[in-house]
Amino acid sequence: MNTMLTEKNLINERDDTLDIMKGLCILFVVIGHTYTPVISNFVYLFHVAVFFMISGYCFNNKYLDSWKGGFNLLKKRLVSLWIPYVAWNLLFLLLQNFFLKIGLITNDKHYFDLNPLTNYGFVNFLPIRAFPKTILKSFFFMNCRPFVGGLWFLGGLFFVTFTYSCIEVFLKKLKIEKFHIIISVILLCLGYFIDLKDLFSNFGITKQLIIIFETEILFCIGNNIKNCKLIRDIPTLWVIIVLGVCFLFLGILMSFGRISIASNIITNPIYYIIVSVLGWYFVWSLSKLISLCNLKKFFLFCGNKTIPILVLHTLAFKLVTLIQYFVSTEKDFVVLALFPVFKNNLLWSFLYVLVGVGIPLLFSLIFGRFNISKKIFRF
């Protein structure tokens, strides 16, 4: 094993490392949704933040040099984000009442007596006349269907990409691009303040607005990390040290705050930036080590199948919940609708993760062979 990750190797393996990072992060998303004590709290500190930072890292600023570049960026984001968002929501909209009928979700208020981890499993019957309005909302990244709530990330990424782009173009005109990070910090503080004071709570777009304000800085940091010398010419021993230090500090900081970008929960802006950056280097260093072993192919595959895993893992969880129902003394069938999991001790959580990753990957292997499902649903 080489003890030095040279710049030449980094150039050749750069895409692999980023895909491995995405594979790790989507695995952390699945782990986080098992709500396993301590483990879920740990990964929630950074898993989504690193996704936004990877997107910023991969962003090509040359898109902003011309109107044609801007149009190409829009077209690319429509294909990669808007189409799968609408397609998956439409599919699960058509399946919603069927899921309700077979008990995967419920409108039985006894659901709340079973101490659910979240209330997302309680869903009312949706009449056909409500379908057009629901479909229209999905065109604007609003109102995800049951089981596909994780798609909020696609909407957040869509809007934050263009927020970042507009700020960057404006600052380029003024020739003060270096001030972008300052504006990003101001936006973060503004989003935090809006949430803290519950401003504009009567407006349906407030949550999305806060997500944009609080994630634009992640996108910006990711875009700037590309030029950071810390990721060049670094020996494997130092990669291990970076991994250990980041793990240690994240473990310590976990006791002092909580992060949930989807729920607009950040302890404070400083804490949020620190754990996000630590999370980036934790995932990056772990990815560099994985790239040197046989696990590389698995994480590369996961990194290229993030959308199907994101969409299908909570539905796949129901298979484990069904097993738990049959072996449990709790024989109320409403437990099948408990969201996202029923019992979440370490052993069951491992099985949830195994199924939550394995079944979407199996679907990807099957449907990824068809161009239409690959282009529309991103299998």
Coordinates of N, CA, C and O in Angstrom, one line a residue, residues 104-276:
L104 N -49.5 0.1 5.4 CA -48.1 0.6 5.5 C -48.1 2.0 6.1 O -47.1 2.5 6.6
I105 N -49.2 2.7 5.9 CA -49.5 4.0 6.6 C -50.9 3.9 7.1 O -51.7 2.9 6.8
T106 N -51.3 4.8 8.0 CA -52.6 4.6 8.6 C -53.3 5.9 8.9 O -52.7 7.0 9.0
N107 N -54.6 5.9 9.0 CA -55.4 7.1 9.4 C -56.1 6.8 10.8 O -57.0 7.4 11.2
D108 N -55.6 5.7 11.4 CA -56.1 5.3 12.7 C -55.4 6.1 13.8 O -54.2 6.0 14.0
K109 N -56.1 6.9 14.6 CA -55.5 7.8 15.6 C -54.9 7.0 16.7 O -54.1 7.5 17.5
H110 N -55.1 5.7 16.8 CA -54.4 4.8 17.8 C -52.9 4.8 17.5 O -52.1 4.5 18.4
Y111 N -52.6 5.2 16.3 CA -51.1 5.3 15.9 C -50.4 6.1 16.9 O -49.2 5.7 17.3
F112 N -50.9 7.2 17.5 CA -50.2 8.1 18.4 C -50.1 7.5 19.8 O -49.3 7.9 20.6
D113 N -50.9 6.5 20.1 CA -50.9 5.8 21.4 C -49.7 4.8 21.4 O -49.3 4.4 22.5
L114 N -49.1 4.5 20.3 CA -48.0 3.6 20.2 C -46.6 4.3 20.3 O -45.6 3.6 20.0
N115 N -46.6 5.5 20.7 CA -45.4 6.3 20.8 C -44.5 6.3 19.6 O -43.3 5.8 19.6
P116 N -45.0 6.7 18.5 CA -44.2 6.7 17.2 C -43.0 7.7 17.3 O -43.1 8.7 18.0
L117 N -42.0 7.4 16.6 CA -40.8 8.3 16.6 C -41.1 9.6 15.8 O -40.6 10.6 16.2
T118 N -42.0 9.5 14.8 CA -42.5 10.6 14.1 C -43.9 10.4 13.7 O -44.5 9.3 13.8
N119 N -44.6 11.5 13.3 CA -46.0 11.3 12.9 C -46.3 11.1 11.4 O -47.4 11.1 11.0
Y120 N -45.2 10.8 10.7 CA -45.3 10.7 9.2 C -46.1 9.5 8.8 O -46.5 9.4 7.6
G121 N -46.2 8.5 9.7 CA -47.0 7.3 9.3 C -48.5 7.5 9.4 O -49.3 6.6 8.9
F122 N -48.9 8.7 9.9 CA -50.4 9.0 10.0 C -50.7 9.8 8.8 O -50.3 11.0 8.7
V123 N -51.5 9.3 7.9 CA -51.9 9.9 6.7 C -53.4 9.7 6.4 O -53.8 8.6 6.4
N124 N -54.0 10.8 6.0 CA -55.5 10.6 5.7 C -55.6 10.2 4.2 O -54.8 10.4 3.4
F125 N -56.8 9.6 4.0 CA -57.1 9.2 2.6 C -57.1 10.4 1.7 O -57.6 11.5 2.1
L126 N -56.6 10.3 0.5 CA -56.5 11.5 -0.4 C -57.5 11.3 -1.6 O -57.3 10.4 -2.4
P127 N -58.5 12.1 -1.6 CA -59.5 12.0 -2.7 C -58.9 12.3 -4.1 O -58.0 13.1 -4.2
I128 N -59.5 11.8 -5.1 CA -59.0 12.0 -6.5 C -59.0 13.5 -6.8 O -58.1 13.9 -7.5
R129 N -60.0 14.2 -6.4 CA -60.0 15.6 -6.7 C -58.9 16.4 -6.2 O -58.6 17.5 -6.6
A130 N -58.2 15.9 -5.2 CA -57.0 16.6 -4.6 C -55.7 16.3 -5.4 O -54.7 17.0 -5.1
F131 N -55.8 15.4 -6.3 CA -54.6 15.0 -7.0 C -54.0 16.1 -7.9 O -52.7 16.3 -7.8
P132 N -54.8 16.9 -8.6 CA -54.2 17.9 -9.5 C -53.4 19.0 -8.7 O -52.3 19.4 -9.0
K133 N -54.0 19.4 -7.5 CA -53.3 20.4 -6.7 C -52.0 19.8 -6.1 O -51.0 20.5 -6.1
T134 N -52.0 18.5 -5.7 CA -50.9 17.9 -5.2 C -49.7 17.8 -6.2 O -48.6 18.0 -5.9
I135 N -50.1 17.4 -7.4 CA -49.2 17.3 -8.5 C -48.6 18.6 -8.8 O -47.3 18.8 -9.0
L136 N -49.4 19.7 -8.8 CA -48.9 21.0 -9.1 C -47.9 21.5 -8.1 O -46.9 22.1 -8.4
K137 N -48.2 21.2 -6.8 CA -47.2 21.5 -5.8 C -45.9 20.9 -6.0 O -44.8 21.5 -5.7
S138 N -45.9 19.6 -6.4 CA -44.6 18.9 -6.6 C -43.8 19.6 -7.7 O -42.5 19.5 -7.7
F139 N -44.4 20.3 -8.6 CA -43.7 21.0 -9.7 C -42.8 22.1 -9.1 O -41.8 22.5 -9.7
F140 N -43.1 22.5 -7.8 CA -42.4 23.6 -7.2 C -41.6 23.1 -5.9 O -41.3 23.8 -5.0
F141 N -41.4 21.7 -5.9 CA -40.7 21.1 -4.9 C -41.4 21.2 -3.5 O -40.8 21.5 -2.5
M142 N -42.7 21.1 -3.5 CA -43.5 21.2 -2.3 C -44.3 20.0 -2.0 O -44.7 19.3 -3.0
N143 N -44.4 19.7 -0.8 CA -45.4 18.6 -0.3 C -45.0 17.2 -0.8 O -45.7 16.7 -1.6
C144 N -43.9 16.7 -0.3 CA -43.6 15.3 -0.6 C -44.6 14.3 -0.1 O -45.2 14.5 0.9
R145 N -44.7 13.2 -0.9 CA -45.7 12.1 -0.5 C -45.1 11.3 0.6 O -43.8 11.3 0.9
P146 N -45.9 10.5 1.3 CA -45.4 9.6 2.3 C -44.3 8.6 1.7 O -44.4 8.2 0.6
F147 N -43.3 8.4 2.5 CA -42.1 7.5 2.2 C -41.1 8.3 1.4 O -39.9 7.8 1.3
V148 N -41.4 9.4 0.7 CA -40.4 10.0 -0.1 C -40.1 11.4 0.4 O -39.7 12.3 -0.3
G149 N -40.2 11.6 1.7 CA -40.0 12.9 2.3 C -38.5 13.3 2.2 O -38.2 14.5 2.2
G150 N -37.6 12.3 2.0 CA -36.2 12.7 1.8 C -35.9 13.4 0.5 O -34.8 14.0 0.4
L151 N -36.9 13.5 -0.4 CA -36.7 14.2 -1.6 C -36.7 15.7 -1.4 O -36.4 16.5 -2.3
W152 N -37.0 16.2 -0.2 CA -36.8 17.6 0.1 C -35.4 18.1 -0.2 O -35.2 19.2 -0.6
F153 N -34.4 17.1 -0.1 CA -33.0 17.5 -0.4 C -32.9 17.9 -1.9 O -32.1 18.9 -2.1
L154 N -33.6 17.3 -2.8 CA -33.5 17.7 -4.2 C -34.0 19.1 -4.4 O -33.4 19.9 -5.2
G155 N -35.1 19.4 -3.8 CA -35.6 20.8 -3.9 C -34.6 21.8 -3.2 O -34.4 22.9 -3.8
G156 N -34.1 21.4 -2.1 CA -33.1 22.3 -1.4 C -31.9 22.5 -2.2 O -31.4 23.7 -2.4
L157 N -31.4 21.5 -2.9 CA -30.2 21.6 -3.7 C -30.5 22.4 -5.0 O -29.7 23.2 -5.4
F158 N -31.7 22.2 -5.5 CA -32.1 23.0 -6.7 C -32.0 24.5 -6.4 O -31.4 25.2 -7.2
F159 N -32.7 24.9 -5.4 CA -32.8 26.3 -5.0 C -31.5 26.9 -4.5 O -31.1 28.0 -4.8
V160 N -30.7 26.1 -3.8 CA -29.5 26.6 -3.2 C -28.4 26.8 -4.3 O -27.6 27.7 -4.3
T161 N -28.5 25.9 -5.3 CA -27.6 26.1 -6.5 C -27.7 27.4 -7.2 O -26.8 28.1 -7.5
F162 N -29.0 27.8 -7.4 CA -29.3 29.0 -8.1 C -29.1 30.2 -7.1 O -28.7 31.3 -7.6
T163 N -29.3 30.1 -5.9 CA -29.0 31.1 -4.9 C -27.5 31.4 -4.9 O -27.1 32.6 -5.0
Y164 N -26.7 30.4 -4.8 CA -25.2 30.5 -4.9 C -24.8 31.2 -6.2 O -24.0 32.1 -6.2
S165 N -25.4 30.7 -7.3 CA -25.0 31.2 -8.6 C -25.3 32.7 -8.8 O -24.5 33.5 -9.3
C166 N -26.5 33.1 -8.3 CA -26.9 34.5 -8.4 C -25.9 35.4 -7.6 O -25.5 36.5 -8.1
I167 N -25.6 34.9 -6.4 CA -24.7 35.7 -5.5 C -23.3 35.8 -6.2 O -22.7 36.9 -6.2
E168 N -22.9 34.7 -6.7 CA -21.5 34.6 -7.3 C -21.5 35.6 -8.6 O -20.5 36.3 -8.7
V169 N -22.5 35.5 -9.4 CA -22.5 36.4 -10.6 C -22.5 37.9 -10.2 O -21.8 38.7 -10.8
F170 N -23.3 38.2 -9.2 CA -23.4 39.6 -8.7 C -22.0 40.0 -8.2 O -21.6 41.2 -8.5
L171 N -21.4 39.2 -7.4 CA -20.1 39.6 -6.8 C -19.0 39.7 -7.9 O -18.1 40.5 -7.8
K172 N -19.1 38.8 -8.9 CA -18.2 38.9 -10.0 C -18.3 40.2 -10.8 O -17.3 40.8 -11.2
K173 N -19.5 40.7 -10.9 CA -19.7 42.0 -11.6 C -19.0 43.1 -10.8 O -18.5 44.0 -11.4
L174 N -19.1 42.9 -9.5 CA -18.4 44.0 -8.6 C -17.0 43.7 -8.4 O -16.3 44.4 -7.7
K175 N -16.5 42.5 -8.9 CA -15.1 42.0 -8.7 C -14.7 41.9 -7.2 O -13.6 42.2 -6.8
I176 N -15.7 41.3 -6.5 CA -15.4 41.1 -5.0 C -15.9 39.7 -4.7 O -16.5 39.5 -3.6
E177 N -15.5 38.7 -5.5 CA -15.9 37.3 -5.3 C -15.5 36.8 -3.9 O -16.2 35.9 -3.3
K178 N -14.4 37.3 -3.3 CA -13.9 36.8 -2.1 C -14.8 37.1 -0.9 O -14.7 36.5 0.2
F179 N -15.8 38.0 -1.1 CA -16.7 38.3 -0.1 C -17.9 37.4 0.0 O -18.8 37.5 0.8
H180 N -17.9 36.4 -0.9 CA -19.1 35.5 -1.0 C -19.3 34.8 0.4 O -20.4 34.6 0.8
I181 N -18.2 34.3 1.0 CA -18.3 33.6 2.2 C -18.9 34.4 3.3 O -19.7 34.0 4.2
I182 N -18.7 35.8 3.3 CA -19.3 36.7 4.3 C -20.8 36.8 4.1 O -21.5 36.7 5.0
I183 N -21.2 36.9 2.8 CA -22.6 36.9 2.5 C -23.3 35.6 2.9 O -24.4 35.6 3.4
S184 N -22.5 34.5 2.7 CA -23.1 33.2 3.1 C -23.3 33.1 4.6 O -24.3 32.6 5.1
V185 N -22.4 33.6 5.4 CA -22.5 33.7 6.8 C -23.7 34.5 7.2 O -24.5 34.2 8.2
I186 N -23.9 35.7 6.6 CA -25.0 36.5 6.8 C -26.3 35.8 6.6 O -27.3 35.9 7.4
L187 N -26.4 35.1 5.4 CA -27.6 34.3 5.1 C -27.9 33.3 6.1 O -29.0 33.1 6.5
L188 N -26.8 32.6 6.6 CA -27.0 31.6 7.6 C -27.6 32.2 8.9 O -28.5 31.6 9.5
C189 N -27.0 33.3 9.3 CA -27.5 33.9 10.5 C -29.0 34.4 10.4 O -29.8 34.3 11.3
L190 N -29.3 34.9 9.2 CA -30.6 35.4 8.9 C -31.6 34.2 8.9 O -32.7 34.3 9.5
G191 N -31.2 33.1 8.3 CA -32.1 31.9 8.4 C -32.3 31.4 9.8 O -33.4 31.0 10.2
Y192 N -31.2 31.4 10.6 CA -31.3 31.0 12.0 C -32.2 31.9 12.8 O -33.0 31.5 13.6
F193 N -32.1 33.2 12.5 CA -32.9 34.2 13.2 C -34.4 34.1 12.8 O -35.3 34.1 13.7
I194 N -34.7 33.8 11.6 CA -36.1 33.7 11.1 C -36.7 32.5 11.8 O -37.9 32.5 12.3
D195 N -35.9 31.4 11.9 CA -36.5 30.2 12.5 C -36.6 30.4 14.0 O -37.6 30.0 14.6
L196 N -35.6 31.0 14.6 CA -35.6 31.3 16.1 C -36.8 32.1 16.5 O -37.5 31.8 17.5
K197 N -37.1 33.1 15.8 CA -38.2 34.0 16.1 C -39.5 33.6 15.5 O -40.5 34.3 15.6
D198 N -39.5 32.5 14.7 CA -40.7 32.0 14.0 C -41.3 33.1 13.2 O -42.5 33.3 13.2
L199 N -40.5 33.8 12.4 CA -41.0 34.9 11.5 C -41.6 34.2 10.3 O -41.2 33.2 9.8
F200 N -42.6 34.9 9.7 CA -43.3 34.5 8.5 C -43.8 33.1 8.6 O -43.9 32.4 7.6
S201 N -44.3 32.7 9.8 CA -44.7 31.3 10.0 C -46.0 31.1 9.2 O -46.4 29.9 9.0
N202 N -46.7 32.1 8.8 CA -48.0 31.9 8.1 C -47.7 31.7 6.6 O -48.7 31.4 5.8
F203 N -46.5 31.8 6.2 CA -46.1 31.6 4.8 C -45.6 30.2 4.6 O -44.7 29.7 5.3
G204 N -46.2 29.5 3.6 CA -45.8 28.1 3.3 C -44.4 27.9 2.9 O -43.9 26.8 3.0
I205 N -43.8 28.9 2.4 CA -42.4 28.8 1.8 C -41.3 29.0 2.9 O -40.1 28.9 2.5
T206 N -41.7 29.3 4.1 CA -40.7 29.7 5.1 C -39.7 28.6 5.4 O -38.5 28.9 5.4
K207 N -40.2 27.4 5.5 CA -39.3 26.3 5.8 C -38.2 26.1 4.7 O -37.0 26.0 4.9
Q208 N -38.7 26.2 3.4 CA -37.8 26.1 2.3 C -36.8 27.2 2.2 O -35.6 27.1 1.9
L209 N -37.3 28.4 2.6 CA -36.4 29.6 2.6 C -35.3 29.5 3.6 O -34.2 29.8 3.3
I210 N -35.7 29.0 4.8 CA -34.7 28.8 5.8 C -33.6 27.7 5.4 O -32.4 27.9 5.6
I211 N -34.1 26.7 4.7 CA -33.2 25.6 4.2 C -32.2 26.3 3.3 O -31.0 26.0 3.3
I212 N -32.7 27.1 2.4 CA -31.8 27.8 1.4 C -30.8 28.6 2.1 O -29.6 28.6 1.8
F213 N -31.2 29.5 3.0 CA -30.3 30.3 3.8 C -29.3 29.6 4.6 O -28.1 30.0 4.7
E214 N -29.7 28.4 5.1 CA -28.8 27.7 6.0 C -27.9 26.7 5.3 O -26.9 26.2 5.9
T215 N -28.2 26.5 4.0 CA -27.3 25.5 3.3 C -26.5 26.2 2.2 O -25.5 25.6 1.7
E216 N -26.7 27.4 1.9 CA -25.9 28.1 0.9 C -24.5 28.2 1.3 O -23.5 28.1 0.5
I217 N -24.2 28.3 2.6 CA -22.9 28.4 3.2 C -22.2 27.1 3.0 O -21.0 27.0 2.7
L218 N -22.9 26.0 3.1 CA -22.3 24.6 2.9 C -21.9 24.5 1.4 O -20.8 24.0 1.2
F219 N -22.7 24.9 0.5 CA -22.4 24.9 -0.9 C -21.2 25.7 -1.2 O -20.3 25.3 -1.9
C220 N -21.1 26.9 -0.6 CA -20.0 27.8 -0.7 C -18.7 27.2 -0.2 O -17.6 27.3 -0.8
I221 N -18.8 26.6 1.0 CA -17.6 26.0 1.6 C -17.1 24.9 0.8 O -15.9 24.7 0.5
G222 N -18.0 24.0 0.3 CA -17.6 22.9 -0.6 C -16.9 23.4 -1.8 O -15.9 22.8 -2.3
N223 N -17.4 24.5 -2.4 CA -16.8 25.0 -3.6 C -15.4 25.5 -3.4 O -14.5 25.4 -4.2
N224 N -15.2 26.1 -2.2 CA -13.8 26.6 -1.8 C -12.9 25.5 -1.4 O -11.6 25.7 -1.5
I225 N -13.4 24.4 -0.9 CA -12.5 23.3 -0.4 C -11.7 22.7 -1.6 O -10.6 22.2 -1.4
K226 N -12.2 22.9 -2.8 CA -11.4 22.4 -4.0 C -10.0 22.9 -4.0 O -9.1 22.2 -4.5
N227 N -9.8 24.1 -3.5 CA -8.5 24.7 -3.6 C -7.7 24.5 -2.3 O -6.6 25.1 -2.1
C228 N -8.2 23.7 -1.4 CA -7.6 23.5 -0.1 C -6.4 22.6 -0.2 O -6.6 21.4 -0.6
K229 N -5.2 22.9 0.2 CA -4.1 22.1 0.1 C -4.1 20.9 1.0 O -3.3 20.0 0.9
L230 N -5.0 20.9 2.0 CA -5.0 19.8 2.9 C -5.4 18.5 2.3 O -5.1 17.4 2.8
I231 N -6.0 18.5 1.1 CA -6.4 17.3 0.4 C -5.4 16.9 -0.6 O -5.6 16.0 -1.4
R232 N -4.2 17.5 -0.6 CA -3.2 17.1 -1.6 C -1.9 16.6 -0.9 O -1.5 17.1 0.1
D233 N -1.3 15.6 -1.6 CA 0.0 15.1 -1.1 C 0.0 14.8 0.4 O 0.9 15.1 1.1
I234 N -1.0 14.1 0.8 CA -1.1 13.7 2.2 C -0.9 12.2 2.5 O -1.6 11.4 1.8
P235 N 0.0 11.9 3.3 CA 0.3 10.4 3.6 C -0.9 9.7 4.2 O -1.7 10.4 4.9
T236 N -1.0 8.5 4.0 CA -2.1 7.7 4.5 C -2.2 7.8 6.1 O -3.3 7.8 6.6
L237 N -1.0 7.8 6.7 CA -1.0 8.0 8.2 C -1.7 9.2 8.6 O -2.5 9.2 9.6
W238 N -1.5 10.3 7.8 CA -2.2 11.6 8.2 C -3.7 11.5 7.9 O -4.5 12.1 8.6
V239 N -4.1 10.7 6.9 CA -5.5 10.5 6.6 C -6.1 9.9 7.8 O -7.2 10.2 8.3
I240 N -5.5 8.9 8.4 CA -6.0 8.1 9.6 C -6.1 9.1 10.8 O -7.0 9.1 11.5
I241 N -5.0 10.0 10.9 CA -5.1 10.9 12.0 C -6.2 11.9 11.9 O -6.9 12.2 12.8
V242 N -6.4 12.4 10.6 CA -7.5 13.3 10.4 C -8.9 12.6 10.7 O -9.7 13.2 11.4
L243 N -9.0 11.4 10.3 CA -10.2 10.6 10.6 C -10.4 10.5 12.1 O -11.5 10.8 12.6
G244 N -9.4 10.2 12.8 CA -9.5 10.0 14.3 C -9.8 11.3 15.0 O -10.7 11.3 15.9
V245 N -9.2 12.4 14.6 CA -9.4 13.7 15.3 C -10.8 14.2 15.0 O -11.5 14.6 15.9
C246 N -11.3 14.0 13.8 CA -12.6 14.5 13.4 C -13.7 13.6 14.2 O -14.7 14.2 14.7
F247 N -13.4 12.3 14.2 CA -14.4 11.4 14.9 C -14.4 11.8 16.4 O -15.5 11.9 17.0
L248 N -13.3 12.1 17.0 CA -13.2 12.4 18.4 C -14.0 13.7 18.7 O -14.8 13.8 19.6
F249 N -13.7 14.8 17.9 CA -14.3 16.1 18.1 C -15.8 16.0 17.8 O -16.6 16.6 18.6
L250 N -16.2 15.3 16.8 CA -17.7 15.1 16.5 C -18.4 14.4 17.7 O -19.5 14.8 18.1
G251 N -17.7 13.4 18.2 CA -18.3 12.7 19.4 C -18.4 13.5 20.6 O -19.4 13.4 21.3
I252 N -17.5 14.4 20.8 CA -17.5 15.4 21.9 C -18.6 16.4 21.7 O -19.5 16.7 22.6
L253 N -18.7 17.0 20.5 CA -19.6 18.0 20.2 C -21.1 17.5 20.1 O -22.0 18.3 20.3
M254 N -21.2 16.3 19.9 CA -22.5 15.7 19.8 C -23.3 15.9 21.1 O -24.6 16.1 21.1
S255 N -22.6 16.1 22.2 CA -23.3 16.3 23.5 C -23.8 17.7 23.7 O -24.5 18.0 24.7
F256 N -23.3 18.6 22.8 CA -23.6 20.0 23.0 C -24.6 20.6 22.1 O -24.9 21.8 22.1
G257 N -25.1 19.8 21.2 CA -26.1 20.4 20.2 C -26.7 19.4 19.4 O -26.4 18.2 19.5
R258 N -27.6 19.8 18.5 CA -28.3 18.9 17.6 C -28.4 19.6 16.2 O -28.6 20.9 16.1
I259 N -28.3 18.8 15.1 CA -28.5 19.3 13.8 C -29.6 18.5 13.1 O -29.5 17.3 13.1
S260 N -30.5 19.2 12.4 CA -31.4 18.5 11.5 C -31.8 19.6 10.5 O -32.8 20.4 10.7
I261 N -31.1 19.6 9.4 CA -31.4 20.6 8.4 C -32.8 20.5 7.8 O -33.4 21.6 7.6
A262 N -33.3 19.3 7.6 CA -34.7 19.2 7.1 C -35.7 19.8 8.0 O -36.7 20.3 7.5
S263 N -35.5 19.7 9.3 CA -36.4 20.3 10.3 C -36.0 21.7 10.7 O -36.6 22.2 11.7
N264 N -35.1 22.3 10.0 CA -34.6 23.7 10.4 C -34.1 23.7 11.8 O -34.3 24.7 12.6
I265 N -33.4 22.7 12.3 CA -32.9 22.6 13.6 C -31.3 22.7 13.6 O -30.7 21.8 13.1
I266 N -30.8 23.9 14.0 CA -29.4 24.0 14.3 C -29.2 24.7 15.6 O -29.9 25.6 15.9
T267 N -28.2 24.1 16.4 CA -28.0 24.7 17.7 C -27.7 26.2 17.7 O -28.2 27.0 18.4
N268 N -26.7 26.5 16.8 CA -26.4 27.9 16.6 C -25.5 27.9 15.3 O -24.9 26.8 15.0
P269 N -25.3 29.0 14.6 CA -24.5 29.0 13.4 C -23.1 28.6 13.6 O -22.6 27.9 12.7
I270 N -22.4 29.0 14.6 CA -21.0 28.6 14.8 C -20.9 27.1 15.0 O -20.0 26.4 14.3
Y271 N -21.7 26.5 15.8 CA -21.7 25.1 16.0 C -22.0 24.3 14.7 O -21.3 23.4 14.4
Y272 N -22.9 24.8 14.0 CA -23.3 24.3 12.7 C -22.2 24.2 11.7 O -21.9 23.2 11.0
I273 N -21.4 25.3 11.6 CA -20.3 25.4 10.6 C -19.2 24.4 11.1 O -18.6 23.7 10.3
I274 N -18.9 24.4 12.4 CA -17.8 23.6 12.9 C -18.1 22.1 12.7 O -17.3 21.4 12.1
V275 N -19.3 21.6 13.0 CA -19.6 20.2 12.9 C -19.7 19.8 11.4 O -19.4 18.7 11.0
S276 N -20.1 20.8 10.5 CA -20.2 20.5 9.1 C -18.8 20.3 8.5 O -18.6 19.4 7.7

